[in-house]
Structures are given as structure tokens and as C-alpha cells.
mmCIF file with all atom_site columns, C-alpha atoms in Angstrom:
data_model
loop_
_atom_site.group_PDB
_atom_site.id
_atom_site.type_symbol
_atom_site.label_atom_id
_atom_site.label_alt_id
_atom_site.label_comp_id
_atom_site.label_asym_id
_atom_site.label_entity_id
_atom_site.label_seq_id
_atom_site.pdbx_PDB_ins_code
_atom_site.Cartn_x
_atom_site.Cartn_y
_atom_site.Cartn_z
_atom_site.occupancy
_atom_site.B_iso_or_equiv
_atom_site.pdbx_formal_charge
_atom_site.auth_seq_id
_atom_site.auth_comp_id
_atom_site.auth_asym_id
_atom_site.auth_atom_id
_atom_site.pdbx_PDB_model_num
ATOM 1   C CA . GLU A 1 1   ? -17.543 -5.214  25.922 1.00 74.00 ? 1   GLU A CA 1
ATOM 2   C CA . THR A 1 2   ? -19.209 -5.414  22.531 1.00 78.00 ? 2   THR A CA 1
ATOM 3   C CA . GLY A 1 3   ? -19.816 -9.178  22.470 1.00 94.00 ? 3   GLY A CA 1
ATOM 4   C CA . VAL A 1 4   ? -17.021 -9.675  19.924 1.00 97.00 ? 4   VAL A CA 1
ATOM 5   C CA . THR A 1 5   ? -13.665 -10.991 21.128 1.00 97.00 ? 5   THR A CA 1
ATOM 6   C CA . GLN A 1 6   ? -10.357 -11.255 19.275 1.00 97.00 ? 6   GLN A CA 1
ATOM 7   C CA . THR A 1 7   ? -7.146  -13.104 20.032 1.00 97.00 ? 7   THR A CA 1
ATOM 8   C CA . PRO A 1 8   ? -4.314  -12.432 20.191 1.00 97.00 ? 8   PRO A CA 1
ATOM 9   C CA . ARG A 1 9   ? -4.432  -8.729  20.961 1.00 96.00 ? 9   ARG A CA 1
ATOM 10  C CA . HIS A 1 10  ? -0.856  -8.223  19.807 1.00 97.00 ? 10  HIS A CA 1
ATOM 11  C CA . LEU A 1 11  ? 1.221   -10.271 17.382 1.00 96.00 ? 11  LEU A CA 1
ATOM 12  C CA . VAL A 1 12  ? 4.749   -9.894  16.084 1.00 96.00 ? 12  VAL A CA 1
ATOM 13  C CA . MET A 1 13  ? 5.773   -12.206 13.269 1.00 93.00 ? 13  MET A CA 1
ATOM 14  C CA . GLY A 1 14  ? 8.511   -12.641 10.725 1.00 91.00 ? 14  GLY A CA 1
ATOM 15  C CA . MET A 1 15  ? 7.865   -12.669 7.017  1.00 89.00 ? 15  MET A CA 1
ATOM 16  C CA . THR A 1 16  ? 8.279   -16.455 6.838  1.00 88.00 ? 16  THR A CA 1
ATOM 17  C CA . ASN A 1 17  ? 5.977   -17.276 9.756  1.00 89.00 ? 17  ASN A CA 1
ATOM 18  C CA . LYS A 1 18  ? 2.453   -18.644 9.632  1.00 94.00 ? 18  LYS A CA 1
ATOM 19  C CA . LYS A 1 19  ? -0.017  -17.388 12.223 1.00 95.00 ? 19  LYS A CA 1
ATOM 20  C CA . SER A 1 20  ? -3.768  -17.119 12.684 1.00 97.00 ? 20  SER A CA 1
ATOM 21  C CA . LEU A 1 21  ? -6.053  -14.474 14.117 1.00 98.00 ? 21  LEU A CA 1
ATOM 22  C CA . LYS A 1 22  ? -9.226  -15.588 15.854 1.00 98.00 ? 22  LYS A CA 1
ATOM 23  C CA . CYS A 1 23  ? -12.550 -13.810 16.268 1.00 98.00 ? 23  CYS A CA 1
ATOM 24  C CA . GLU A 1 24  ? -15.598 -14.997 18.215 1.00 98.00 ? 24  GLU A CA 1
ATOM 25  C CA . GLN A 1 25  ? -18.969 -13.309 18.535 1.00 97.00 ? 25  GLN A CA 1
ATOM 26  C CA . HIS A 1 26  ? -21.488 -13.958 21.307 1.00 96.00 ? 26  HIS A CA 1
ATOM 27  C CA . LEU A 1 27  ? -24.351 -11.937 19.818 1.00 94.00 ? 27  LEU A CA 1
ATOM 28  C CA . GLY A 1 28  ? -26.157 -14.599 17.788 1.00 93.00 ? 28  GLY A CA 1
ATOM 29  C CA . HIS A 1 29  ? -25.264 -12.818 14.563 1.00 92.00 ? 29  HIS A CA 1
ATOM 30  C CA . ASN A 1 30  ? -25.046 -14.397 11.139 1.00 90.00 ? 30  ASN A CA 1
ATOM 31  C CA . ALA A 1 31  ? -22.541 -12.138 9.392  1.00 92.00 ? 31  ALA A CA 1
ATOM 32  C CA . MET A 1 32  ? -18.869 -11.604 10.254 1.00 94.00 ? 32  MET A CA 1
ATOM 33  C CA . TYR A 1 33  ? -16.258 -9.303  8.784  1.00 95.00 ? 33  TYR A CA 1
ATOM 34  C CA . TRP A 1 34  ? -12.526 -8.630  8.701  1.00 97.00 ? 34  TRP A CA 1
ATOM 35  C CA . TYR A 1 35  ? -11.306 -5.030  8.402  1.00 96.00 ? 35  TYR A CA 1
ATOM 36  C CA . LYS A 1 36  ? -7.769  -3.644  8.178  1.00 97.00 ? 36  LYS A CA 1
ATOM 37  C CA . GLN A 1 37  ? -6.714  -0.304  9.660  1.00 96.00 ? 37  GLN A CA 1
ATOM 38  C CA . SER A 1 38  ? -3.298  0.918   8.556  1.00 94.00 ? 38  SER A CA 1
ATOM 39  C CA . ALA A 1 39  ? -1.651  4.039   9.881  1.00 87.00 ? 39  ALA A CA 1
ATOM 40  C CA . LYS A 1 40  ? -3.117  7.191   8.364  1.00 75.00 ? 40  LYS A CA 1
ATOM 41  C CA . LYS A 1 41  ? -5.627  5.274   6.192  1.00 82.00 ? 41  LYS A CA 1
ATOM 42  C CA . PRO A 1 42  ? -9.363  4.668   6.594  1.00 85.00 ? 42  PRO A CA 1
ATOM 43  C CA . LEU A 1 43  ? -10.580 1.289   7.743  1.00 92.00 ? 43  LEU A CA 1
ATOM 44  C CA . GLU A 1 44  ? -10.797 -1.062  4.781  1.00 93.00 ? 44  GLU A CA 1
ATOM 45  C CA . LEU A 1 45  ? -13.142 -4.000  4.467  1.00 93.00 ? 45  LEU A CA 1
ATOM 46  C CA . MET A 1 46  ? -11.295 -7.249  3.659  1.00 95.00 ? 46  MET A CA 1
ATOM 47  C CA . PHE A 1 47  ? -13.818 -10.100 3.817  1.00 95.00 ? 47  PHE A CA 1
ATOM 48  C CA . VAL A 1 48  ? -17.507 -10.671 4.540  1.00 92.00 ? 48  VAL A CA 1
ATOM 49  C CA . TYR A 1 49  ? -19.137 -13.942 5.579  1.00 92.00 ? 49  TYR A CA 1
ATOM 50  C CA . ASN A 1 50  ? -22.898 -14.444 5.696  1.00 86.00 ? 50  ASN A CA 1
ATOM 51  C CA . PHE A 1 51  ? -24.151 -17.724 7.194  1.00 84.00 ? 51  PHE A CA 1
ATOM 52  C CA . LYS A 1 52  ? -20.603 -19.135 6.904  1.00 83.00 ? 52  LYS A CA 1
ATOM 53  C CA . GLU A 1 53  ? -20.400 -18.331 3.180  1.00 85.00 ? 53  GLU A CA 1
ATOM 54  C CA . GLN A 1 54  ? -17.910 -15.788 1.888  1.00 85.00 ? 54  GLN A CA 1
ATOM 55  C CA . THR A 1 55  ? -19.854 -13.033 0.151  1.00 83.00 ? 55  THR A CA 1
ATOM 56  C CA . GLU A 1 56  ? -17.095 -10.449 -0.283 1.00 84.00 ? 56  GLU A CA 1
ATOM 57  C CA . ASN A 1 57  ? -13.375 -10.506 -0.952 1.00 85.00 ? 57  ASN A CA 1
ATOM 58  C CA . ASN A 1 58  ? -12.189 -6.966  -1.406 1.00 85.00 ? 58  ASN A CA 1
ATOM 59  C CA . SER A 1 59  ? -9.221  -7.830  -3.642 1.00 89.00 ? 59  SER A CA 1
ATOM 60  C CA . VAL A 1 60  ? -7.203  -9.086  -0.698 1.00 93.00 ? 60  VAL A CA 1
ATOM 61  C CA . PRO A 1 61  ? -3.838  -10.774 -1.465 1.00 94.00 ? 61  PRO A CA 1
ATOM 62  C CA . SER A 1 62  ? -3.822  -14.545 -1.098 1.00 94.00 ? 62  SER A CA 1
ATOM 63  C CA . ARG A 1 63  ? -1.339  -14.383 1.784  1.00 95.00 ? 63  ARG A CA 1
ATOM 64  C CA . PHE A 1 64  ? -4.464  -13.591 3.844  1.00 96.00 ? 64  PHE A CA 1
ATOM 65  C CA . SER A 1 65  ? -6.765  -16.616 4.027  1.00 96.00 ? 65  SER A CA 1
ATOM 66  C CA . PRO A 1 66  ? -10.072 -16.373 5.932  1.00 96.00 ? 66  PRO A CA 1
ATOM 67  C CA . GLU A 1 67  ? -11.981 -19.281 7.427  1.00 96.00 ? 67  GLU A CA 1
ATOM 68  C CA . CYS A 1 68  ? -15.477 -19.283 8.906  1.00 95.00 ? 68  CYS A CA 1
ATOM 69  C CA . PRO A 1 69  ? -16.317 -22.729 10.379 1.00 94.00 ? 69  PRO A CA 1
ATOM 70  C CA . ASN A 1 70  ? -19.604 -21.496 11.889 1.00 93.00 ? 70  ASN A CA 1
ATOM 71  C CA . SER A 1 71  ? -21.542 -18.285 12.402 1.00 90.00 ? 71  SER A CA 1
ATOM 72  C CA . SER A 1 72  ? -19.792 -17.569 15.720 1.00 95.00 ? 72  SER A CA 1
ATOM 73  C CA . HIS A 1 73  ? -16.162 -17.977 14.709 1.00 97.00 ? 73  HIS A CA 1
ATOM 74  C CA . LEU A 1 74  ? -13.952 -16.329 12.117 1.00 97.00 ? 74  LEU A CA 1
ATOM 75  C CA . PHE A 1 75  ? -10.262 -16.845 11.496 1.00 98.00 ? 75  PHE A CA 1
ATOM 76  C CA . LEU A 1 76  ? -7.688  -15.021 9.415  1.00 98.00 ? 76  LEU A CA 1
ATOM 77  C CA . HIS A 1 77  ? -4.728  -17.210 8.473  1.00 97.00 ? 77  HIS A CA 1
ATOM 78  C CA . LEU A 1 78  ? -1.539  -15.323 7.702  1.00 96.00 ? 78  LEU A CA 1
ATOM 79  C CA . HIS A 1 79  ? 1.488   -16.548 5.759  1.00 94.00 ? 79  HIS A CA 1
ATOM 80  C CA . THR A 1 80  ? 4.509   -14.930 4.120  1.00 93.00 ? 80  THR A CA 1
ATOM 81  C CA . LEU A 1 81  ? 3.348   -11.449 5.054  1.00 94.00 ? 81  LEU A CA 1
ATOM 82  C CA . GLN A 1 82  ? 5.164   -8.251  4.177  1.00 94.00 ? 82  GLN A CA 1
ATOM 83  C CA . PRO A 1 83  ? 6.143   -5.388  6.525  1.00 93.00 ? 83  PRO A CA 1
ATOM 84  C CA . GLU A 1 84  ? 3.463   -3.209  4.887  1.00 93.00 ? 84  GLU A CA 1
ATOM 85  C CA . ASP A 1 85  ? 0.848   -5.659  6.214  1.00 95.00 ? 85  ASP A CA 1
ATOM 86  C CA . SER A 1 86  ? 1.530   -4.349  9.705  1.00 96.00 ? 86  SER A CA 1
ATOM 87  C CA . ALA A 1 87  ? -1.778  -2.884  10.871 1.00 96.00 ? 87  ALA A CA 1
ATOM 88  C CA . LEU A 1 88  ? -4.679  -3.212  13.275 1.00 97.00 ? 88  LEU A CA 1
ATOM 89  C CA . TYR A 1 89  ? -6.983  -6.037  12.165 1.00 98.00 ? 89  TYR A CA 1
ATOM 90  C CA . LEU A 1 90  ? -10.558 -5.673  13.322 1.00 97.00 ? 90  LEU A CA 1
ATOM 91  C CA . CYS A 1 91  ? -13.317 -8.219  13.318 1.00 97.00 ? 91  CYS A CA 1
ATOM 92  C CA . ALA A 1 92  ? -16.997 -7.273  13.312 1.00 96.00 ? 92  ALA A CA 1
ATOM 93  C CA . SER A 1 93  ? -20.360 -9.009  13.319 1.00 95.00 ? 93  SER A CA 1
ATOM 94  C CA . SER A 1 94  ? -23.955 -8.097  12.458 1.00 92.00 ? 94  SER A CA 1
ATOM 95  C CA . GLN A 1 95  ? -27.319 -9.783  12.088 1.00 87.00 ? 95  GLN A CA 1
ATOM 96  C CA . GLY A 1 96  ? -26.618 -10.237 8.401  1.00 75.00 ? 96  GLY A CA 1
ATOM 97  C CA . GLY A 1 97  ? -28.664 -10.581 5.261  1.00 62.00 ? 97  GLY A CA 1
ATOM 98  C CA . LEU A 1 98  ? -31.999 -11.378 6.884  1.00 51.00 ? 98  LEU A CA 1
ATOM 99  C CA . ALA A 1 99  ? -31.888 -8.281  9.101  1.00 51.00 ? 99  ALA A CA 1
ATOM 100 C CA . GLY A 1 100 ? -34.117 -6.324  6.743  1.00 54.00 ? 100 GLY A CA 1
ATOM 101 C CA . GLY A 1 101 ? -31.848 -3.288  6.738  1.00 56.00 ? 101 GLY A CA 1
ATOM 102 C CA . GLN A 1 102 ? -31.211 -3.160  10.496 1.00 64.00 ? 102 GLN A CA 1
ATOM 103 C CA . ASN A 1 103 ? -27.656 -4.331  10.079 1.00 82.00 ? 103 ASN A CA 1
ATOM 104 C CA . GLU A 1 104 ? -25.649 -2.568  12.767 1.00 91.00 ? 104 GLU A CA 1
ATOM 105 C CA . GLN A 1 105 ? -22.077 -3.823  12.977 1.00 93.00 ? 105 GLN A CA 1
ATOM 106 C CA . PHE A 1 106 ? -20.265 -4.425  16.270 1.00 95.00 ? 106 PHE A CA 1
ATOM 107 C CA . PHE A 1 107 ? -16.476 -4.576  16.456 1.00 96.00 ? 107 PHE A CA 1
ATOM 108 C CA . GLY A 1 108 ? -13.954 -6.545  18.454 1.00 97.00 ? 108 GLY A CA 1
ATOM 109 C CA . PRO A 1 109 ? -10.943 -4.909  20.138 1.00 96.00 ? 109 PRO A CA 1
ATOM 110 C CA . GLY A 1 110 ? -8.598  -5.761  17.268 1.00 96.00 ? 110 GLY A CA 1
ATOM 111 C CA . THR A 1 111 ? -5.265  -7.500  16.830 1.00 97.00 ? 111 THR A CA 1
ATOM 112 C CA . ARG A 1 112 ? -2.292  -5.214  16.398 1.00 96.00 ? 112 ARG A CA 1
ATOM 113 C CA . LEU A 1 113 ? 0.016   -7.000  13.966 1.00 96.00 ? 113 LEU A CA 1
ATOM 114 C CA . THR A 1 114 ? 3.666   -6.162  13.367 1.00 96.00 ? 114 THR A CA 1
ATOM 115 C CA . VAL A 1 115 ? 5.519   -7.909  10.546 1.00 95.00 ? 115 VAL A CA 1
ATOM 116 C CA . LEU A 1 116 ? 9.305   -7.778  10.789 1.00 93.00 ? 116 LEU A CA 1
ATOM 117 C CA . GLY B 2 1   ? -17.759 4.299   -5.382 1.00 85.00 ? 1   GLY B CA 1
ATOM 118 C CA . ILE B 2 2   ? -19.299 6.300   -2.591 1.00 89.00 ? 2   ILE B CA 1
ATOM 119 C CA . GLN B 2 3   ? -17.169 8.973   -0.921 1.00 93.00 ? 3   GLN B CA 1
ATOM 120 C CA . VAL B 2 4   ? -17.371 9.664   2.804  1.00 96.00 ? 4   VAL B CA 1
ATOM 121 C CA . GLU B 2 5   ? -15.822 12.877  4.066  1.00 97.00 ? 5   GLU B CA 1
ATOM 122 C CA . GLN B 2 6   ? -15.537 13.963  7.669  1.00 97.00 ? 6   GLN B CA 1
ATOM 123 C CA . SER B 2 7   ? -14.780 17.389  9.072  1.00 97.00 ? 7   SER B CA 1
ATOM 124 C CA . PRO B 2 8   ? -12.939 18.775  10.812 1.00 97.00 ? 8   PRO B CA 1
ATOM 125 C CA . PRO B 2 9   ? -9.989  16.355  10.645 1.00 96.00 ? 9   PRO B CA 1
ATOM 126 C CA . ASP B 2 10  ? -8.719  17.546  14.028 1.00 97.00 ? 10  ASP B CA 1
ATOM 127 C CA . LEU B 2 11  ? -10.424 19.227  16.944 1.00 97.00 ? 11  LEU B CA 1
ATOM 128 C CA . ILE B 2 12  ? -8.942  20.450  20.214 1.00 97.00 ? 12  ILE B CA 1
ATOM 129 C CA . LEU B 2 13  ? -11.291 21.402  23.029 1.00 96.00 ? 13  LEU B CA 1
ATOM 130 C CA . GLN B 2 14  ? -11.193 22.356  26.658 1.00 97.00 ? 14  GLN B CA 1
ATOM 131 C CA . GLU B 2 15  ? -13.293 20.304  29.025 1.00 97.00 ? 15  GLU B CA 1
ATOM 132 C CA . GLY B 2 16  ? -16.870 21.524  29.110 1.00 97.00 ? 16  GLY B CA 1
ATOM 133 C CA . ALA B 2 17  ? -16.962 22.789  25.535 1.00 98.00 ? 17  ALA B CA 1
ATOM 134 C CA . ASN B 2 18  ? -19.472 21.657  22.914 1.00 97.00 ? 18  ASN B CA 1
ATOM 135 C CA . SER B 2 19  ? -18.625 20.462  19.415 1.00 97.00 ? 19  SER B CA 1
ATOM 136 C CA . THR B 2 20  ? -20.192 19.368  16.144 1.00 98.00 ? 20  THR B CA 1
ATOM 137 C CA . LEU B 2 21  ? -18.649 16.782  13.835 1.00 98.00 ? 21  LEU B CA 1
ATOM 138 C CA . ARG B 2 22  ? -19.856 16.430  10.270 1.00 98.00 ? 22  ARG B CA 1
ATOM 139 C CA . CYS B 2 23  ? -20.047 13.516  7.833  1.00 98.00 ? 23  CYS B CA 1
ATOM 140 C CA . ASN B 2 24  ? -20.867 14.055  4.158  1.00 98.00 ? 24  ASN B CA 1
ATOM 141 C CA . PHE B 2 25  ? -21.529 11.174  1.791  1.00 96.00 ? 25  PHE B CA 1
ATOM 142 C CA . SER B 2 26  ? -21.835 11.227  -1.970 1.00 94.00 ? 26  SER B CA 1
ATOM 143 C CA . ASP B 2 27  ? -24.711 8.775   -2.555 1.00 91.00 ? 27  ASP B CA 1
ATOM 144 C CA . SER B 2 28  ? -27.841 7.380   -0.934 1.00 88.00 ? 28  SER B CA 1
ATOM 145 C CA . VAL B 2 29  ? -27.255 5.102   2.044  1.00 88.00 ? 29  VAL B CA 1
ATOM 146 C CA . ASN B 2 30  ? -29.253 2.473   3.886  1.00 84.00 ? 30  ASN B CA 1
ATOM 147 C CA . ASN B 2 31  ? -27.123 2.401   6.992  1.00 89.00 ? 31  ASN B CA 1
ATOM 148 C CA . LEU B 2 32  ? -25.014 5.004   8.795  1.00 94.00 ? 32  LEU B CA 1
ATOM 149 C CA . GLN B 2 33  ? -23.102 4.440   11.992 1.00 96.00 ? 33  GLN B CA 1
ATOM 150 C CA . TRP B 2 34  ? -21.004 6.687   14.223 1.00 98.00 ? 34  TRP B CA 1
ATOM 151 C CA . PHE B 2 35  ? -18.123 5.145   16.172 1.00 98.00 ? 35  PHE B CA 1
ATOM 152 C CA . HIS B 2 36  ? -15.629 6.329   18.760 1.00 97.00 ? 36  HIS B CA 1
ATOM 153 C CA . GLN B 2 37  ? -12.213 4.688   18.546 1.00 95.00 ? 37  GLN B CA 1
ATOM 154 C CA . ASN B 2 38  ? -10.421 4.830   21.872 1.00 91.00 ? 38  ASN B CA 1
ATOM 155 C CA . PRO B 2 39  ? -6.612  5.046   22.204 1.00 87.00 ? 39  PRO B CA 1
ATOM 156 C CA . TRP B 2 40  ? -6.400  1.237   22.382 1.00 88.00 ? 40  TRP B CA 1
ATOM 157 C CA . GLY B 2 41  ? -8.089  0.827   19.013 1.00 90.00 ? 41  GLY B CA 1
ATOM 158 C CA . GLN B 2 42  ? -11.512 -0.365  20.168 1.00 93.00 ? 42  GLN B CA 1
ATOM 159 C CA . LEU B 2 43  ? -14.395 0.900   18.036 1.00 95.00 ? 43  LEU B CA 1
ATOM 160 C CA . ILE B 2 44  ? -17.327 1.781   20.245 1.00 95.00 ? 44  ILE B CA 1
ATOM 161 C CA . ASN B 2 45  ? -20.768 2.072   18.693 1.00 96.00 ? 45  ASN B CA 1
ATOM 162 C CA . LEU B 2 46  ? -22.301 5.464   19.284 1.00 97.00 ? 46  LEU B CA 1
ATOM 163 C CA . PHE B 2 47  ? -25.287 5.594   16.937 1.00 97.00 ? 47  PHE B CA 1
ATOM 164 C CA . TYR B 2 48  ? -26.969 3.573   14.219 1.00 95.00 ? 48  TYR B CA 1
ATOM 165 C CA . ILE B 2 49  ? -28.738 6.398   12.421 1.00 96.00 ? 49  ILE B CA 1
ATOM 166 C CA . PRO B 2 50  ? -29.603 6.083   8.709  1.00 92.00 ? 50  PRO B CA 1
ATOM 167 C CA . SER B 2 51  ? -32.057 8.980   9.182  1.00 93.00 ? 51  SER B CA 1
ATOM 168 C CA . GLY B 2 52  ? -33.558 11.176  11.882 1.00 96.00 ? 52  GLY B CA 1
ATOM 169 C CA . THR B 2 53  ? -32.235 12.238  15.264 1.00 98.00 ? 53  THR B CA 1
ATOM 170 C CA . LYS B 2 54  ? -31.119 10.232  18.288 1.00 97.00 ? 54  LYS B CA 1
ATOM 171 C CA . GLN B 2 55  ? -29.725 11.185  21.669 1.00 98.00 ? 55  GLN B CA 1
ATOM 172 C CA . ASN B 2 56  ? -27.685 9.267   24.203 1.00 96.00 ? 56  ASN B CA 1
ATOM 173 C CA . GLY B 2 57  ? -26.624 11.282  27.215 1.00 97.00 ? 57  GLY B CA 1
ATOM 174 C CA . ARG B 2 58  ? -24.267 14.070  26.184 1.00 97.00 ? 58  ARG B CA 1
ATOM 175 C CA . LEU B 2 59  ? -24.145 12.814  22.606 1.00 98.00 ? 59  LEU B CA 1
ATOM 176 C CA . SER B 2 60  ? -26.713 13.243  19.884 1.00 98.00 ? 60  SER B CA 1
ATOM 177 C CA . ALA B 2 61  ? -26.747 12.667  16.148 1.00 98.00 ? 61  ALA B CA 1
ATOM 178 C CA . THR B 2 62  ? -28.813 13.792  13.208 1.00 98.00 ? 62  THR B CA 1
ATOM 179 C CA . THR B 2 63  ? -28.819 12.341  9.701  1.00 97.00 ? 63  THR B CA 1
ATOM 180 C CA . VAL B 2 64  ? -30.490 14.166  6.824  1.00 96.00 ? 64  VAL B CA 1
ATOM 181 C CA . ALA B 2 65  ? -30.475 11.411  4.243  1.00 92.00 ? 65  ALA B CA 1
ATOM 182 C CA . THR B 2 66  ? -31.975 13.530  1.448  1.00 93.00 ? 66  THR B CA 1
ATOM 183 C CA . GLU B 2 67  ? -29.116 16.011  1.782  1.00 96.00 ? 67  GLU B CA 1
ATOM 184 C CA . ARG B 2 68  ? -26.482 13.312  2.363  1.00 96.00 ? 68  ARG B CA 1
ATOM 185 C CA . TYR B 2 69  ? -24.969 14.382  5.639  1.00 97.00 ? 69  TYR B CA 1
ATOM 186 C CA . SER B 2 70  ? -24.908 13.463  9.294  1.00 98.00 ? 70  SER B CA 1
ATOM 187 C CA . LEU B 2 71  ? -23.899 15.455  12.355 1.00 98.00 ? 71  LEU B CA 1
ATOM 188 C CA . LEU B 2 72  ? -22.604 14.259  15.707 1.00 98.00 ? 72  LEU B CA 1
ATOM 189 C CA . TYR B 2 73  ? -22.990 16.650  18.637 1.00 98.00 ? 73  TYR B CA 1
ATOM 190 C CA . ILE B 2 74  ? -20.903 16.347  21.786 1.00 98.00 ? 74  ILE B CA 1
ATOM 191 C CA . SER B 2 75  ? -21.943 18.555  24.670 1.00 97.00 ? 75  SER B CA 1
ATOM 192 C CA . SER B 2 76  ? -20.010 19.322  27.864 1.00 97.00 ? 76  SER B CA 1
ATOM 193 C CA . SER B 2 77  ? -16.985 17.413  26.572 1.00 97.00 ? 77  SER B CA 1
ATOM 194 C CA . GLN B 2 78  ? -14.843 15.362  28.949 1.00 97.00 ? 78  GLN B CA 1
ATOM 195 C CA . THR B 2 79  ? -11.249 14.128  28.660 1.00 96.00 ? 79  THR B CA 1
ATOM 196 C CA . THR B 2 80  ? -12.607 10.611  28.162 1.00 94.00 ? 80  THR B CA 1
ATOM 197 C CA . ASP B 2 81  ? -14.233 11.802  24.923 1.00 96.00 ? 81  ASP B CA 1
ATOM 198 C CA . SER B 2 82  ? -10.768 12.044  23.356 1.00 96.00 ? 82  SER B CA 1
ATOM 199 C CA . GLY B 2 83  ? -10.085 9.716   20.446 1.00 95.00 ? 83  GLY B CA 1
ATOM 200 C CA . VAL B 2 84  ? -11.077 9.394   16.825 1.00 96.00 ? 84  VAL B CA 1
ATOM 201 C CA . TYR B 2 85  ? -14.687 9.599   15.687 1.00 98.00 ? 85  TYR B CA 1
ATOM 202 C CA . PHE B 2 86  ? -15.643 7.713   12.547 1.00 97.00 ? 86  PHE B CA 1
ATOM 203 C CA . CYS B 2 87  ? -18.687 7.867   10.373 1.00 97.00 ? 87  CYS B CA 1
ATOM 204 C CA . ALA B 2 88  ? -19.376 4.757   8.270  1.00 96.00 ? 88  ALA B CA 1
ATOM 205 C CA . VAL B 2 89  ? -22.038 4.133   5.639  1.00 94.00 ? 89  VAL B CA 1
ATOM 206 C CA . ASP B 2 90  ? -23.522 1.118   3.897  1.00 89.00 ? 90  ASP B CA 1
ATOM 207 C CA . PRO B 2 91  ? -24.551 2.557   0.535  1.00 81.00 ? 91  PRO B CA 1
ATOM 208 C CA . TYR B 2 92  ? -26.367 -0.373  -1.059 1.00 72.00 ? 92  TYR B CA 1
ATOM 209 C CA . ASN B 2 93  ? -27.540 -2.476  1.893  1.00 65.00 ? 93  ASN B CA 1
ATOM 210 C CA . THR B 2 94  ? -24.764 -4.913  1.077  1.00 70.00 ? 94  THR B CA 1
ATOM 211 C CA . ASP B 2 95  ? -23.272 -5.180  4.579  1.00 72.00 ? 95  ASP B CA 1
ATOM 212 C CA . LYS B 2 96  ? -20.190 -3.282  3.438  1.00 82.00 ? 96  LYS B CA 1
ATOM 213 C CA . LEU B 2 97  ? -19.382 -0.363  5.694  1.00 90.00 ? 97  LEU B CA 1
ATOM 214 C CA . ILE B 2 98  ? -17.398 2.416   4.018  1.00 92.00 ? 98  ILE B CA 1
ATOM 215 C CA . PHE B 2 99  ? -15.537 4.474   6.597  1.00 95.00 ? 99  PHE B CA 1
ATOM 216 C CA . GLY B 2 100 ? -14.662 8.137   6.545  1.00 95.00 ? 100 GLY B CA 1
ATOM 217 C CA . THR B 2 101 ? -11.177 9.328   7.459  1.00 92.00 ? 101 THR B CA 1
ATOM 218 C CA . GLY B 2 102 ? -12.255 10.334  10.953 1.00 95.00 ? 102 GLY B CA 1
ATOM 219 C CA . THR B 2 103 ? -12.119 13.357  13.246 1.00 97.00 ? 103 THR B CA 1
ATOM 220 C CA . ARG B 2 104 ? -9.400  13.262  15.903 1.00 96.00 ? 104 ARG B CA 1
ATOM 221 C CA . LEU B 2 105 ? -10.701 14.904  19.080 1.00 97.00 ? 105 LEU B CA 1
ATOM 222 C CA . GLN B 2 106 ? -8.497  15.947  21.963 1.00 97.00 ? 106 GLN B CA 1
ATOM 223 C CA . VAL B 2 107 ? -10.112 17.258  25.131 1.00 97.00 ? 107 VAL B CA 1
ATOM 224 C CA . PHE B 2 108 ? -7.872  18.943  27.687 1.00 96.00 ? 108 PHE B CA 1
ATOM 225 C CA . PRO B 2 109 ? -8.726  19.592  31.346 1.00 95.00 ? 109 PRO B CA 1
#
């Protein structure tokens, strides 16, 4: 257990569906992240939130919509996805911008998404 | 942007063997982490090591920041060590981890 939980663990959806991924951290951190891991590609950062404010959008298509209502929760809303969006989606958290450089990231178990 | 290269890409060992995994990065970094990804996809933190040497049981790591590389040592390997090992760096203290392509380790009994 890393202190970061994700639900659901597996998700199968059609291209016209709307679904949401949820991440919760129990570490008292202030920064949260979404990463994408596709087959045979390195993990790619998607979004960063610091103190509930989005500080990074790594050129992610608008069919992925993040939401961070508080420092403990992070959502990724999905709509009209494509089959190539099938991947493992990982959430992470860290102390964030006030950590003074000690900004170790901790990851959740991931949601394995399949888009049909 | 910064490049992170890991070697070897694949490693096959018999139980009990030792191994060294390498991570090279192309620019100065403020943060470097080593992870183990198990077969279920979970990333497990091994070391937070922007510089120096750390040890945790059978694992140890060394980062030489001035020469832009880090090494992960696994001694007396076990089948449970199998999985993919990732190095990730934060080059500008911006909370953005850049991952290497990983080393896939298989340990056989």
C-alpha cells in the first residue's frame, strides 16, 4: 500500500461512453498527478495539480478532462475516447511545491482502461 | 528536453545472482527516483536518490549527479524481484517526472 488508491482498477468502455477515474491520497500531500502508460512506451505525464490548481497540461486531448476538488482527490473524466487511448492510467501524489526539493512521488495501483 | 536512458533493456537471471541496472540522463536533475513495477502494474518506490548512495536490504543505489548517471544494484536476486525497473528524473524541480524506458528483469528459480 502506497497511500494512494484508484478506482476502478479495470474499465472497459465504448467510444461513445462517458466514464470517470477516481484517485484518492491519504498522505497529506498537496500535489497530484495523472500519468498514462501505453504498451511499449514510457510513462507520460498528463496533468499536474498543486494545491487544487492545475499547473501542467502536457498537451492532452480535450476528451480527457481532469478535476481536483481538493488536495486529496483527483478525477479524470473520459468522453468519446479512441481505441488508442487504451492504456494503464496511474495517479500519483507528492508533497508539492513547498517541499523544498524533497518531492518524492508515490503512485496508485492504476486503472487499466480498454476502449472498444 | 531531457533524455533518460536505461540499460540493459532486458535482463534474465537465475535466483541468487547479482545485477546492476544503469540510468543515464542528459541534463542536471533535482530529483531521481527508482521504481519497481510489478506484473499488476503497481509502481513501488525503491529509492529517492538525487545524489549519493542508499541501501535498503538487498537493494542499493548510487547517483553521481555530476556525471549524470545512477546505478541500481540488486544482490542475491529472488523470483519476486521480477518486473520492470524504472528510473525517473525531475530535471528542473518542476514536479514533472520524466521516465526512462525501463529494464525488464526476469529471475528464474
